[in-house]
Tab-separated table of C-alpha atoms and ligand atoms in Angstrom:
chain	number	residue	atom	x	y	z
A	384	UNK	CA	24.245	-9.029	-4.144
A	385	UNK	CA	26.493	-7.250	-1.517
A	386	UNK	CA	24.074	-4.295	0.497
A	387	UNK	CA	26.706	-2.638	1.681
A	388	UNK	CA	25.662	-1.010	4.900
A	389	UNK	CA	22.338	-2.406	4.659
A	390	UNK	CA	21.338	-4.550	7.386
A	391	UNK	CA	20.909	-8.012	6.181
A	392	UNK	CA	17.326	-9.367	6.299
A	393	UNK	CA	17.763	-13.137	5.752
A	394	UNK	CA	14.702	-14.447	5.522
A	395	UNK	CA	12.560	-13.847	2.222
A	396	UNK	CA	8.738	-13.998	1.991
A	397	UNK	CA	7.731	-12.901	-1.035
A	398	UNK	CA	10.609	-12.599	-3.859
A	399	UNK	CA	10.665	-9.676	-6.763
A	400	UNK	CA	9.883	-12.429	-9.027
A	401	UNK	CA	6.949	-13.351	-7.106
A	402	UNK	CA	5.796	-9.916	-6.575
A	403	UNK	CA	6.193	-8.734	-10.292
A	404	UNK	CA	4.417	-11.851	-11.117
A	405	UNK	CA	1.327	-10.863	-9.137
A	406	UNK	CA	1.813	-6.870	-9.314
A	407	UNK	CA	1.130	-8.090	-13.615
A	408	UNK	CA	-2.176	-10.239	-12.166
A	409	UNK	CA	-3.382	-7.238	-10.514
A	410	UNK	CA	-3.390	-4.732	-13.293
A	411	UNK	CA	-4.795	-6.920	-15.522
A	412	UNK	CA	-7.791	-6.738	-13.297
A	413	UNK	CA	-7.837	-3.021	-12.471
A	414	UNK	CA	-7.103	-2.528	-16.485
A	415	UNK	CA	-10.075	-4.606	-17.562
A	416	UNK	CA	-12.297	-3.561	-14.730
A	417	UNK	CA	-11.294	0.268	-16.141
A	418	UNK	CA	-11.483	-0.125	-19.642
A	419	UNK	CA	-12.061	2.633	-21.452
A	420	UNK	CA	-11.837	5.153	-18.281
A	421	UNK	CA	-9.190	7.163	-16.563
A	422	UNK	CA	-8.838	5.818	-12.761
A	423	UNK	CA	-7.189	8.300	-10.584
A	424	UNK	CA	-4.289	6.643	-8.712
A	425	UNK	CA	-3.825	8.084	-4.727
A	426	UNK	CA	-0.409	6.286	-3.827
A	427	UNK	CA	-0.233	6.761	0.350
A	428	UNK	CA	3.118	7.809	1.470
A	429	UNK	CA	5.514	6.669	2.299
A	430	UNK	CA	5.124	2.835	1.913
A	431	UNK	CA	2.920	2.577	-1.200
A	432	UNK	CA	5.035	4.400	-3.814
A	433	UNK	CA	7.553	1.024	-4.765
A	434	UNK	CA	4.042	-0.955	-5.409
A	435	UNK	CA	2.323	1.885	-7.444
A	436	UNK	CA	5.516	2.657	-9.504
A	437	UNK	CA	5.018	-1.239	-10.588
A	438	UNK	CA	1.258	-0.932	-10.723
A	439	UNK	CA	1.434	1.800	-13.138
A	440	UNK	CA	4.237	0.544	-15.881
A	441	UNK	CA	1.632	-3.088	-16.118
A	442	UNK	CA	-1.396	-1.342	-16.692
A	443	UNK	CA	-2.498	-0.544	-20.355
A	444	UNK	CA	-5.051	2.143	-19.505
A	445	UNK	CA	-4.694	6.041	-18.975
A	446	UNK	CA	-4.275	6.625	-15.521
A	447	UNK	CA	-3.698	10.306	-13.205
A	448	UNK	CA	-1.694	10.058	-10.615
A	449	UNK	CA	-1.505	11.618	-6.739
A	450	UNK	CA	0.065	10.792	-3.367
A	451	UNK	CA	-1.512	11.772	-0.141
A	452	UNK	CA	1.291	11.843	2.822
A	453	UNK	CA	0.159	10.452	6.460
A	454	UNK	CA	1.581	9.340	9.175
A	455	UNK	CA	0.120	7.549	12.305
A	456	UNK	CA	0.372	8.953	15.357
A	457	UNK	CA	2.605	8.300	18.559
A	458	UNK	CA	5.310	5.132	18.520
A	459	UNK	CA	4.498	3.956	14.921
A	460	UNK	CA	2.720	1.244	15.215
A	461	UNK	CA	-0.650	2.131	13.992
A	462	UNK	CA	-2.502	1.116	17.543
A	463	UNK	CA	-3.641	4.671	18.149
A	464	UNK	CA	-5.217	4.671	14.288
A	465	UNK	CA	-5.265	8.670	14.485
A	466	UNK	CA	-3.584	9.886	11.493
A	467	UNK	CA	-1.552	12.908	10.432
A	468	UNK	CA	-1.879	14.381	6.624
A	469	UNK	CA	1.720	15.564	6.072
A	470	UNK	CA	1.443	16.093	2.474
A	471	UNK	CA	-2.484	16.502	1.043
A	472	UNK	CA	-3.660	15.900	-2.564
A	473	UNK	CA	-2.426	18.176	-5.401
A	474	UNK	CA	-5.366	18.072	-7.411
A	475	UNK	CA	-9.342	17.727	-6.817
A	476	UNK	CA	-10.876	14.437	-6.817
A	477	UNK	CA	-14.209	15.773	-7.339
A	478	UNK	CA	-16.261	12.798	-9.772
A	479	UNK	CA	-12.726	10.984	-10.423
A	480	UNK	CA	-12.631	7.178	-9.994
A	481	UNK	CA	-10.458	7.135	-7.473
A	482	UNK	CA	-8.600	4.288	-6.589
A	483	UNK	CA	-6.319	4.329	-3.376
A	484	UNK	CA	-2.834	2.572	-3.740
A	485	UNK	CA	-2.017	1.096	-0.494
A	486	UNK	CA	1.382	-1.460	0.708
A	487	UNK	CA	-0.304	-2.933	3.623
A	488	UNK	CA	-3.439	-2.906	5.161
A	489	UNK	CA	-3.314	-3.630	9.155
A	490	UNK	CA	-6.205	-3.558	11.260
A	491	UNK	CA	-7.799	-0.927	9.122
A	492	UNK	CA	-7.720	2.030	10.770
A	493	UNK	CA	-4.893	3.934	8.245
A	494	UNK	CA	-7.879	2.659	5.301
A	495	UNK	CA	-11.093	3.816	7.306
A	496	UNK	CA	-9.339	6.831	8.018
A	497	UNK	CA	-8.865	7.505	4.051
A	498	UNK	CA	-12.107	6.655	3.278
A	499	UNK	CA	-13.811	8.679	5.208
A	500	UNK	CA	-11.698	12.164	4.629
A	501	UNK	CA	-11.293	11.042	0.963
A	502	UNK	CA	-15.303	10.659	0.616
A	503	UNK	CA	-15.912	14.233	1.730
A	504	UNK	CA	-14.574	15.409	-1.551
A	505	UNK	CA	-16.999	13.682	-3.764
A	506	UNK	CA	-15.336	11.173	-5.790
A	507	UNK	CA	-17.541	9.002	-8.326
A	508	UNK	CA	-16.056	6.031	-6.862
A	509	UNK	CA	-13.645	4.816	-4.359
A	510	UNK	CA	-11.849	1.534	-4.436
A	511	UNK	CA	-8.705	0.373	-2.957
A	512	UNK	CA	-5.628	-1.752	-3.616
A	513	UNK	CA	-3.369	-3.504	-1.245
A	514	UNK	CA	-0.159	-5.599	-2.117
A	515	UNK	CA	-0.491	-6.865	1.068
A	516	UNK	CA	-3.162	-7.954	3.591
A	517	UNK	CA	-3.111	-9.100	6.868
A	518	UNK	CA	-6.667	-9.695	7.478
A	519	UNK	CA	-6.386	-11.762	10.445
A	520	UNK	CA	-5.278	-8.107	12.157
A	521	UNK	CA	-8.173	-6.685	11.346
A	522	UNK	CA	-10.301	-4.620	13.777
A	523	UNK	CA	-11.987	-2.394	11.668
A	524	UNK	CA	-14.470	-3.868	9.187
A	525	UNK	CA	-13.282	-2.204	6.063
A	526	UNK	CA	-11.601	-4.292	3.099
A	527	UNK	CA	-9.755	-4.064	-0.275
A	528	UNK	CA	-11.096	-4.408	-4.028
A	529	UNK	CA	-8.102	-5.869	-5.079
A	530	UNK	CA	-5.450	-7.971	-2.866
A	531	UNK	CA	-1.883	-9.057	-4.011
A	532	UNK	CA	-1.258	-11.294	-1.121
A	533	UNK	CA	-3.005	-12.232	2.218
A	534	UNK	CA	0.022	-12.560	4.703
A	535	UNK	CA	-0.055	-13.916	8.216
A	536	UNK	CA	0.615	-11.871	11.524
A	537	UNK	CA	4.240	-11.337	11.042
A	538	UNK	CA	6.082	-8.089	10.641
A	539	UNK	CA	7.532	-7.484	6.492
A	540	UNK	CA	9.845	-4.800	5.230
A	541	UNK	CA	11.072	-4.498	1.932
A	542	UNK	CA	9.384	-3.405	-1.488
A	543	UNK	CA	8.789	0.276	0.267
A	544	UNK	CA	8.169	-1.134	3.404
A	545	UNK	CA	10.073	-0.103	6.430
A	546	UNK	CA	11.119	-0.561	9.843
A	547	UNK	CA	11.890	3.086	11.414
A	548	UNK	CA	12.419	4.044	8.074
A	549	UNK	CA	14.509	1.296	6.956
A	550	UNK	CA	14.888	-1.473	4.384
A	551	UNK	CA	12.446	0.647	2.346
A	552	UNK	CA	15.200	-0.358	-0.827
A	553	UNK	CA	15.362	-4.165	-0.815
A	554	UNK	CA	13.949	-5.344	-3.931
A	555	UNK	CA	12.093	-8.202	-2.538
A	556	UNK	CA	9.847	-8.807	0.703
A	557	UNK	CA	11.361	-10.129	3.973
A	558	UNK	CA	9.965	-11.419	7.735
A	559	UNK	CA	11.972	-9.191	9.901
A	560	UNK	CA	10.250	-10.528	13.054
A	561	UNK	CA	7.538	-13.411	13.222
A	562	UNK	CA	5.680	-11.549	15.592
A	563	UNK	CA	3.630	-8.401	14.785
A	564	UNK	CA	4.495	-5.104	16.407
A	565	UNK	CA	2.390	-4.230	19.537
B	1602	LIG	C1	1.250	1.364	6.878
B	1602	LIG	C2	0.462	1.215	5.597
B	1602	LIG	C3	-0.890	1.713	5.954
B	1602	LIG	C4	-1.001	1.428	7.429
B	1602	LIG	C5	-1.861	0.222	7.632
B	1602	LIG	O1	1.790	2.643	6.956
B	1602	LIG	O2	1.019	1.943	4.537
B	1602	LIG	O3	-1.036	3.092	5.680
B	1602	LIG	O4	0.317	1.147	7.916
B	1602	LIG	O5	-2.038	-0.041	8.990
B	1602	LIG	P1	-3.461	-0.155	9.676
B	1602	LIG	O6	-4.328	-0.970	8.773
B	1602	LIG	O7	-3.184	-0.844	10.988
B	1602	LIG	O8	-3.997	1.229	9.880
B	1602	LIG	P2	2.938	3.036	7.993
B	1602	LIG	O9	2.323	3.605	9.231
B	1602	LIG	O10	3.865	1.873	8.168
B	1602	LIG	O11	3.675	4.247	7.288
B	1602	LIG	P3	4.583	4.286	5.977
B	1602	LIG	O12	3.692	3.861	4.815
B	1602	LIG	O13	4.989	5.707	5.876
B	1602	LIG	O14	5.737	3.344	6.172
């Protein structure tokens, strides 16, 4: 496929066929393990909303949907773990079974960060799903319910994920360094 004006990326981890495959595994699980309910989807901007658009279309429950904007402060790379709500929740999640759609989860920060402002507001539960987990990164204790691929230490854009804002559009996943950010 010619990108155009869009950097080339050469080297693929993960491949659209790859990822639908397990995107279909995972909400099978989150279907059974709702059956019968009405989980509340909270896709975090900006990287999660590729992987919940997917999420949503293979699950064969009733589901509400929200997105909560943040953004990490200073260079970007998540090492200060203070975080910035630039867009909050439309709707109260007040007894909901909430269930926070996540891209990538780092050294945990972003995640603790959620779960403690998202627990103020009373849900009836609070689970979380990552398509991607480096838990080798981790630094704070805090993990996902359900996990669409552990990944090593290397740095990934594609599928909604970016590098200052790019490559957010390739279809599938790719290593654009083999060494994490700082
Ligand atoms: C990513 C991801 C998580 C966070 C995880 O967001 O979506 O929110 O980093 O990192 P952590 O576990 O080290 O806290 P990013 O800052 O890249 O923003 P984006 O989703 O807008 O691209």
């Amino acid at each position: 496929m010619d990108h155009g004006k869009v950097d080339q990326v050469p080297e693929v981890l993960l491949s659209r066929y790859e990822i639908e495959e397990r995107v279909g595994v995972l909400a099978a699980a989150i279907t059974k393990d709702y059956q019968g309910r009405t989980p509340h989807l909270v896709g975090i901007l900006k990287g999660a909303w590729v992987f919940m658009a997917d999420l949503i279309r293979h699950m064969d429950i009733d589901v509400t949907v929200d997105f909560l904007g943040i953004t990490s402060y200073g260079s970007g790379t998540h090492s200060s773990g203070e975080v910035k709500i630039t867009k909050d929740l439309d709707v109260s999640i007040e007894g909901r079974e909430v269930l926070i759609v996540e891209d990538i989860l780092d050294t945990g920060r972003t995640l603790k960060y959620l779960e403690e402002v998202l627990s103020v507001h009373q849900p009836h539960n609070l689970r979380v799903v990552t398509l991607l987990d480096k838990r080798s990164r981790r630094i704070v204790p805090v993990k996902a319910d359900y996990v669409g691929f552990e990944i090593a230490e290397i740095f990934v854009v594609g599928y909604g994920l970016d590098f200052d804002q790019k490559y957010r559009q390739l279809p599938d996943i790719h290593v654009l360094r083999h060494t994490p950010l700082p």
